[in-house]
Amino acid sequence: MQQTTTTSFRKLCAEHGIAVTHQRQVLYEVMHGMEGHPSPEEVYAKVKKKVPAISLATVYKNIHLFVESGIFRKMSMHHGSVRVEMNSEAHHHMVCSRCKAITDIGEEELGLAPSRNKLPGGFLVERYSVDVIGLCEKCQQA
Amino acid sequence: MQQTTTTSFRKLCAEHGIAVTHQRQVLYEVMHGMEGHPSPEEVYAKVKKKVPAISLATVYKNIHLFVESGIFRKMSMHHGSVRVEMNSEAHHHMVCSRCKAITDIGEEELGLAPSRNKLPGGFLVERYSVDVIGLCEKCQQA
DNA sequence: TAAAAGATGATAAAAGTTATCCTTCAATAA
DNA sequence: TTATTGAAGGATAACTTTTATCATCTTTTA
Ligand SMILES: [Mn+2]
Ligand SMILES: [Mn+2]
Ligand SMILES: [Zn+2]
Ligand SMILES: [Zn+2]
């Protein structure tokens, strides 16, 4: 089983053209086994139990690497700072995955019909916030 | 006109039960006139031109105040740190506006039909990321 | 107009992230 | 298998964003 895991991680790395290291493998396995949407600090705390000498910088570097190579993805666009919305119209956002430009798009233009107002688990809907991830026109050319 | 603006800001403050200060008024007017989704630093830079002595802390405090009192809103949920997604299924998120708990919800469960793949401005859609903002069951009781 | 409550400004501190630099390790070829 | 070389890791400084603290000043209200 250990052998199998190791082998499949080697394969994953080969597919993505990244080197296999012990830290990377443990990090991958720990992250893979985590529920929800952990922060880098939470990942670090868990990995440290298996590789006590690991550095927080290594965790950050490899989280980025995993995200860039498509092994995992970011939960949502994370802007360095909080952003305020002054447009009070009901609208959503187009986010360019390359240049990170954010453009408003009206609810009708987007053509989204939020149906339910109660969701599984008894969650009561207040509003929907849709980020459309994709490429802006400029970035499609480049 | 200046008089009118001042009067309407006083009214807005009264409605939201917050005190009227010079800094607050200038901040509100500057933010109201800004395009897009500025960061606190960008707001600070602009306000400083009109009130050179204003402190960055005041800008932060009042942005929070404006958001809490519903005058403006946050562009999107901003978590203190980057969050990684290990669930590779196509899914979206229910975000509790009170306790900030994030729960996965499958695409079908949500009942969302993303139709177009080209949007205004030539934006090419890669994927949709929907945050449903609302109250989780626990927070509805409290 | 005076007292109380609240807001501001300066600045320290905390939290999150990135950069630097030296050491160690993994990939590759001899 | 071993030597070489580029890549990766570890320690830590530095940077960015945000919050906390506290003395001073301004609004509110009575
Ligand atoms: Mn917007
Ligand atoms: Mn998720
Ligand atoms: Zn772009
Ligand atoms: Zn909740």
XYZ file of C-alpha atoms (C1' of nucleotides) and ligand atoms in Angstrom:
348
model
C 0.000 0.000 0.000
C 2.783 2.370 0.891
C 4.442 1.166 -2.261
C 1.289 1.798 -4.278
C 0.903 5.324 -2.894
C 4.511 6.138 -3.625
C 4.249 4.791 -7.138
C 1.108 6.765 -7.928
C 2.623 9.956 -6.572
C 5.688 9.431 -8.753
C 3.367 9.042 -11.696
C 1.462 12.212 -10.789
C 4.715 14.139 -10.573
C 5.913 12.768 -13.882
C 2.647 13.820 -15.517
C 3.061 17.336 -14.200
C 6.778 17.518 -14.789
C 7.759 18.090 -11.183
C 10.420 16.399 -9.105
C 9.554 13.848 -6.433
C 10.694 14.740 -2.940
C 9.827 13.268 0.413
C 8.339 16.550 1.661
C 6.257 16.907 -1.468
C 4.875 13.411 -1.178
C 3.902 13.764 2.482
C 2.411 17.173 1.807
C 0.345 15.797 -1.035
C -0.931 12.887 0.993
C -1.776 15.019 4.012
C -3.599 17.578 1.890
C -5.390 14.885 -0.029
C -6.694 13.484 3.225
C -7.915 16.782 4.643
C -11.565 17.782 4.735
C -12.788 21.211 3.800
C -10.623 24.143 2.829
C -7.564 24.308 5.047
C -5.245 27.277 5.342
C -1.501 26.898 4.734
C -0.947 27.062 8.501
C -3.368 24.197 9.068
C -1.647 22.126 6.411
C 1.723 22.966 7.929
C 0.618 21.848 11.394
C -0.519 18.482 10.028
C 2.521 17.842 7.856
C 4.826 18.743 10.716
C 3.630 15.709 12.644
C 5.052 13.490 9.920
C 8.031 15.609 8.862
C 8.940 17.661 11.940
C 11.784 19.498 10.199
C 9.654 20.813 7.339
C 9.644 24.557 6.844
C 6.554 26.708 6.451
C 8.178 28.157 3.342
C 8.279 24.696 1.787
C 4.587 24.276 2.491
C 3.775 27.563 0.798
C 6.053 26.867 -2.142
C 4.504 23.480 -2.754
C 0.923 24.582 -2.291
C 1.599 27.081 -5.056
C 3.265 24.431 -7.128
C 0.341 22.043 -6.715
C -2.093 24.780 -7.659
C -0.076 25.966 -10.666
C 0.333 22.452 -11.966
C -3.364 21.742 -11.496
C -3.051 19.024 -8.868
C -5.226 21.062 -6.502
C -6.902 24.432 -6.936
C -7.565 27.513 -4.896
C -10.948 27.513 -3.221
C -11.721 30.947 -4.575
C -9.918 33.901 -5.996
C -7.919 35.330 -3.163
C -7.001 38.954 -3.519
C -4.197 40.254 -1.377
C -6.547 42.620 0.407
C -10.214 43.021 1.135
C -12.168 44.607 -1.729
C -15.157 46.819 -1.293
C -18.192 46.859 -3.544
C -19.867 50.177 -4.174
C -22.101 48.975 -6.997
C -25.383 48.276 -5.263
C -26.998 46.713 -8.325
C -27.476 42.949 -8.147
C -24.525 41.720 -10.150
C -21.755 39.168 -10.320
C -18.128 39.091 -11.423
C -16.022 37.915 -14.308
C -12.535 37.158 -13.061
C -9.712 36.669 -15.531
C -7.647 33.698 -14.440
C -4.557 35.165 -16.099
C -4.462 38.900 -15.346
C -6.946 38.750 -12.419
C -9.015 41.620 -13.805
C -12.474 41.785 -12.249
C -15.436 43.035 -14.251
C -19.012 43.447 -13.118
C -21.730 41.567 -14.975
C -25.427 42.160 -14.396
C -27.610 39.352 -13.145
C -29.651 39.193 -16.339
C -26.644 39.465 -18.625
C -25.227 36.426 -16.866
C -28.503 34.609 -17.300
C -28.579 32.978 -13.901
C -31.795 31.936 -12.225
C -31.236 31.269 -8.528
C -34.141 29.002 -7.766
C -34.215 27.660 -4.231
C -33.934 29.705 -1.071
C -33.456 26.710 1.221
C -30.562 24.375 0.577
C -29.374 21.036 2.007
C -28.603 21.213 5.720
C -31.297 23.834 6.217
C -29.082 26.585 4.840
C -31.077 29.779 4.327
C -30.079 31.646 1.172
C -29.556 35.389 1.395
C -27.926 35.963 -1.958
C -25.833 34.354 -4.627
C -22.368 35.565 -5.513
C -21.080 34.161 -8.766
C -17.503 34.446 -9.937
C -17.127 33.486 -13.552
C -13.550 32.364 -13.992
C -12.129 32.552 -17.459
C -10.074 34.657 -19.836
C -10.684 38.283 -20.704
C -10.402 39.220 -24.360
C -6.876 40.613 -24.019
C -5.597 37.478 -22.338
C -7.135 35.227 -24.968
C -4.851 36.793 -27.553
C -1.679 36.433 -25.486
C -24.729 71.087 -3.675
C -22.172 70.706 -0.915
C -25.006 71.445 1.456
C -27.184 68.808 -0.163
C -24.478 66.165 0.035
C -23.808 66.913 3.677
C -27.482 66.746 4.517
C -27.965 63.416 2.784
C -24.930 61.923 4.495
C -26.280 63.056 7.878
C -29.523 61.318 7.015
C -27.712 58.142 5.973
C -25.814 58.114 9.257
C -28.964 58.712 11.246
C -30.640 55.787 9.475
C -27.758 53.517 10.371
C -27.260 54.912 13.847
C -23.693 56.076 13.349
C -22.087 59.397 14.227
C -21.294 61.969 11.571
C -17.650 62.944 11.341
C -15.732 64.849 8.733
C -13.470 61.886 7.954
C -16.441 59.594 7.600
C -18.189 61.907 5.206
C -15.165 62.392 2.954
C -14.467 58.673 3.035
C -18.014 57.886 2.037
C -17.987 60.365 -0.812
C -14.628 59.215 -2.132
C -15.623 55.563 -2.001
C -18.981 56.295 -3.568
C -17.207 57.923 -6.494
C -14.718 55.108 -7.077
C -15.021 52.629 -9.896
C -14.457 48.916 -9.494
C -13.358 47.216 -6.301
C -10.672 49.245 -4.559
C -8.459 48.003 -1.768
C -8.263 49.860 1.550
C -4.877 51.259 0.503
C -6.333 52.653 -2.702
C -9.166 54.260 -0.779
C -6.680 55.647 1.737
C -4.551 57.212 -1.005
C -7.572 58.977 -2.461
C -9.006 60.187 0.813
C -5.615 61.488 1.880
C -5.715 64.063 -0.901
C -8.744 65.636 0.746
C -7.910 64.934 4.394
C -4.106 64.690 4.558
C -4.041 63.934 8.281
C -6.335 60.913 8.066
C -4.969 57.669 9.458
C -5.008 54.345 7.664
C -6.565 52.867 10.789
C -9.506 55.229 10.424
C -9.977 54.094 6.844
C -10.030 50.440 7.891
C -12.332 51.088 10.834
C -14.816 52.952 8.699
C -14.741 50.534 5.807
C -15.728 47.873 8.329
C -18.345 50.149 9.778
C -19.839 50.869 6.356
C -19.901 47.174 5.539
C -21.391 46.146 8.884
C -24.085 48.783 8.667
C -24.908 47.788 5.108
C -23.896 51.052 3.411
C -21.421 49.151 1.241
C -20.548 45.469 1.036
C -17.508 43.304 0.597
C -16.872 42.278 -2.983
C -16.564 38.662 -1.961
C -15.885 36.625 1.117
C -12.326 37.364 2.064
C -10.645 34.771 4.216
C -7.547 35.791 6.086
C -5.463 33.279 4.193
C -5.496 31.417 0.919
C -7.649 28.289 0.984
C -6.984 25.169 -0.978
C -9.604 22.960 -2.562
C -8.978 19.245 -2.587
C -12.474 18.254 -3.673
C -12.135 17.820 -7.415
C -15.870 17.327 -7.985
C -17.621 20.238 -9.678
C -19.186 21.994 -6.742
C -19.894 25.346 -5.163
C -19.981 26.788 -1.661
C -22.476 27.813 0.962
C -20.951 30.504 3.128
C -22.598 31.439 6.405
C -22.589 35.211 6.718
C -22.555 34.968 10.502
C -20.093 32.200 11.472
C -18.279 32.091 8.086
C -18.587 28.318 7.873
C -18.035 27.032 4.331
C -19.834 23.942 3.105
C -19.552 22.255 -0.260
C -22.652 21.871 -2.371
C -22.780 19.808 -5.544
C -23.614 21.452 -8.826
C -26.870 19.554 -9.237
C -27.922 20.043 -5.627
C -27.569 23.768 -6.165
C -29.617 23.555 -9.331
C -27.528 25.920 -11.381
C -27.433 25.801 -15.139
C -24.502 27.794 -16.475
C -25.624 28.458 -20.005
C -23.287 30.681 -22.036
C -19.589 30.192 -22.492
C -18.989 33.615 -24.029
C -19.949 36.699 -22.080
C -20.059 40.448 -22.782
C -16.662 41.897 -23.664
C -15.618 38.621 -25.280
C -14.936 36.999 -21.921
C -14.312 33.268 -22.341
C -15.841 31.199 -19.547
C -13.710 28.473 -17.976
C -15.882 27.705 -14.989
C -18.396 29.152 -12.584
C -17.722 29.563 -8.909
C -20.822 30.247 -6.888
C -20.832 31.360 -3.280
C -24.228 31.124 -1.725
C -24.284 33.624 1.103
C -26.784 32.990 3.861
C -27.276 31.513 7.288
C -26.403 27.985 8.319
C -28.958 26.154 10.417
C -27.154 26.842 13.705
C -26.936 30.557 13.049
C -30.606 30.790 12.143
C -31.494 29.750 15.675
C -29.157 32.250 17.366
C -22.302 74.510 27.535
C -20.581 70.477 30.207
C -20.231 65.552 30.690
C -20.159 61.220 28.539
C -19.606 58.501 24.681
C -17.461 57.769 20.691
C -13.956 58.692 16.926
C -9.350 59.807 15.380
C -4.304 59.461 14.826
C 0.119 57.507 15.795
C 2.099 53.562 16.245
C 2.980 48.857 17.886
C 1.827 44.292 17.076
C -0.090 40.406 14.806
C -1.031 37.548 10.799
C -0.072 36.039 6.320
C 3.106 35.653 2.644
C 7.300 36.134 -0.025
C 12.321 36.644 -0.650
C 17.011 35.444 0.363
C 20.688 32.609 0.927
C 23.045 28.734 2.150
C 22.744 23.672 2.561
C 21.027 19.376 1.055
C 18.867 16.320 -2.145
C 17.180 14.259 -6.562
C 17.792 13.463 -11.469
C 20.743 12.336 -15.029
C 24.612 10.605 -17.339
C 29.178 8.578 -17.179
C 27.375 3.265 -8.626
C 29.064 7.522 -8.348
C 29.810 12.297 -9.676
C 27.775 16.368 -11.338
C 24.503 19.819 -11.500
C 20.209 21.983 -11.092
C 16.414 21.959 -8.158
C 14.388 21.869 -3.563
C 14.484 22.498 1.396
C 15.276 25.085 5.824
C 16.051 29.184 8.540
C 14.927 33.472 8.839
C 14.486 38.291 7.334
C 11.465 41.239 5.151
C 7.254 42.728 3.374
C 2.143 43.314 3.179
C -2.192 43.536 5.196
C -4.874 44.043 9.164
C -5.853 44.734 14.032
C -4.977 46.486 18.714
C -3.742 50.066 21.908
C -4.087 54.328 23.943
C -3.821 59.194 24.478
C -6.177 63.078 22.440
C -9.870 65.273 20.190
C -14.765 65.585 18.445
C -19.784 64.562 18.571
C -23.691 63.747 20.891
C -27.088 64.568 24.453
C -28.989 66.475 28.102
Mn -18.749 44.423 -8.542
Mn -15.128 23.055 -1.686
Zn -6.982 38.885 -18.496
Zn -23.326 29.957 10.703
